Every structure is written in C-alpha cells, then in structure tokens.
CSV table of C-alpha atoms in Angstrom, one decimal:
chain,number,residue,atom,x,y,z
B,19,ASP,CA,-108.2,-19.4,131.6
B,20,PRO,CA,-108.8,-17.2,129.1
B,21,ILE,CA,-107.6,-17.5,125.3
B,22,PRO,CA,-105.0,-14.4,124.9
B,23,LYS,CA,-106.3,-12.3,122.0
B,24,PHE,CA,-109.6,-14.5,121.2
B,25,SER,CA,-112.0,-12.6,118.8
B,26,PRO,CA,-115.6,-14.6,118.7
B,27,ASN,CA,-116.6,-13.6,115.5
B,28,ALA,CA,-113.0,-14.7,113.8
B,29,TYR,CA,-111.4,-17.6,111.8
B,30,HIS,CA,-109.4,-19.6,115.1
B,31,HIS,CA,-107.3,-22.9,115.1
B,32,MET,CA,-107.8,-25.9,117.2
B,33,LYS,CA,-106.5,-29.0,117.9
B,34,VAL,CA,-106.9,-31.5,119.5
B,35,VAL,CA,-104.9,-34.3,120.3
B,36,CYS,CA,-105.1,-37.8,122.4
B,37,ASN,CA,-102.0,-38.8,123.5
B,38,GLY,CA,-102.7,-42.1,125.4
B,39,LEU,CA,-104.9,-41.2,128.2
B,40,THR,CA,-104.5,-38.1,127.9
B,41,LEU,CA,-106.5,-35.0,126.1
B,42,GLU,CA,-105.2,-31.8,124.8
B,43,ILE,CA,-106.9,-28.9,123.2
B,44,TYR,CA,-105.1,-26.5,122.1
B,45,VAL,CA,-106.9,-22.9,120.3
B,46,ASP,CA,-104.9,-20.7,118.2
B,47,GLY,CA,-101.7,-22.4,119.8
B,48,SER,CA,-102.3,-22.1,123.6
B,49,LEU,CA,-103.2,-24.9,125.4
B,50,THR,CA,-107.0,-24.5,126.8
B,51,MET,CA,-107.8,-28.0,128.3
B,52,SER,CA,-105.7,-31.1,129.5
B,53,ARG,CA,-107.6,-33.9,130.9
B,54,THR,CA,-106.4,-37.1,132.0
B,55,LEU,CA,-109.0,-39.6,130.5
B,56,PRO,CA,-110.1,-42.8,132.3
B,57,ARG,CA,-109.2,-45.9,130.7
B,58,SER,CA,-112.6,-46.9,129.9
B,59,PHE,CA,-113.0,-44.3,128.1
B,60,PHE,CA,-113.6,-46.0,124.6
B,61,ARG,CA,-110.3,-46.3,121.3
B,62,GLN,CA,-112.9,-46.2,118.1
B,63,GLY,CA,-115.7,-44.6,117.1
B,64,TYR,CA,-116.6,-40.8,115.5
B,65,VAL,CA,-115.6,-37.6,115.9
B,66,SER,CA,-118.1,-35.2,117.1
B,67,LEU,CA,-117.7,-31.2,116.6
B,68,VAL,CA,-120.9,-29.3,118.7
B,69,SER,CA,-120.8,-25.5,119.2
B,70,VAL,CA,-123.6,-24.6,121.6
B,71,ASN,CA,-125.4,-21.9,121.5
B,72,ASN,CA,-123.7,-20.1,118.6
B,73,ASP,CA,-123.0,-20.3,115.0
B,74,SER,CA,-119.6,-22.0,114.3
B,75,SER,CA,-118.7,-23.1,110.8
B,76,TYR,CA,-115.4,-26.1,110.4
B,77,LYS,CA,-113.3,-24.8,107.6
B,78,ASN,CA,-110.1,-27.8,106.7
B,79,PHE,CA,-111.0,-30.2,109.2
B,80,SER,CA,-108.5,-33.5,109.5
B,81,ILE,CA,-107.9,-36.3,111.2
B,82,LYS,CA,-104.0,-37.8,111.7
B,83,GLU,CA,-103.4,-41.0,113.6
B,84,LEU,CA,-100.2,-41.4,115.0
B,85,PRO,CA,-98.8,-44.5,116.4
B,86,ILE,CA,-100.7,-46.8,119.4
B,87,GLU,CA,-98.8,-45.7,122.5
B,88,ARG,CA,-99.3,-48.3,125.1
B,89,LEU,CA,-101.1,-47.3,128.4
B,90,PRO,CA,-99.3,-48.1,131.3
C-alpha cells in the first residue's frame, strides 16, 4: 500500500523495529512492512541503509537496544 501523503522530495521519519523474529518498518508513523524473520536470522552485526536508484540522505540516525526477548 502507498504511504499516505508521501512526497519523494521531503524528509521522512523512518522507524525499524525488530522484536524477536518480527521485523516492522514504519514511514511517517504508518506501518509499511511487517515480516517474520527465519529463526536462523543473524542476531548481531552491522546496520546498513541502502537506497537504490535515487539520492537519499539520512540525519539523526540512532539505534536503541531493547531488552532481549526469549524466542519461542
């Protein structure tokens, strides 16, 4: 589904939430993607922001570590 009132030439607020095996991505407060990750998905590593076929910039990027939740 399209993001409401999305303008490609404006700054947007993006939030990525990974809780257990559930990954959710929000743009401007709207849930745009939700996936269940495979159990074998990595649990540590690096974060990469990638933009394909356009110019993107990021500001105020931060990571907040949440308490570890036991997986089923």
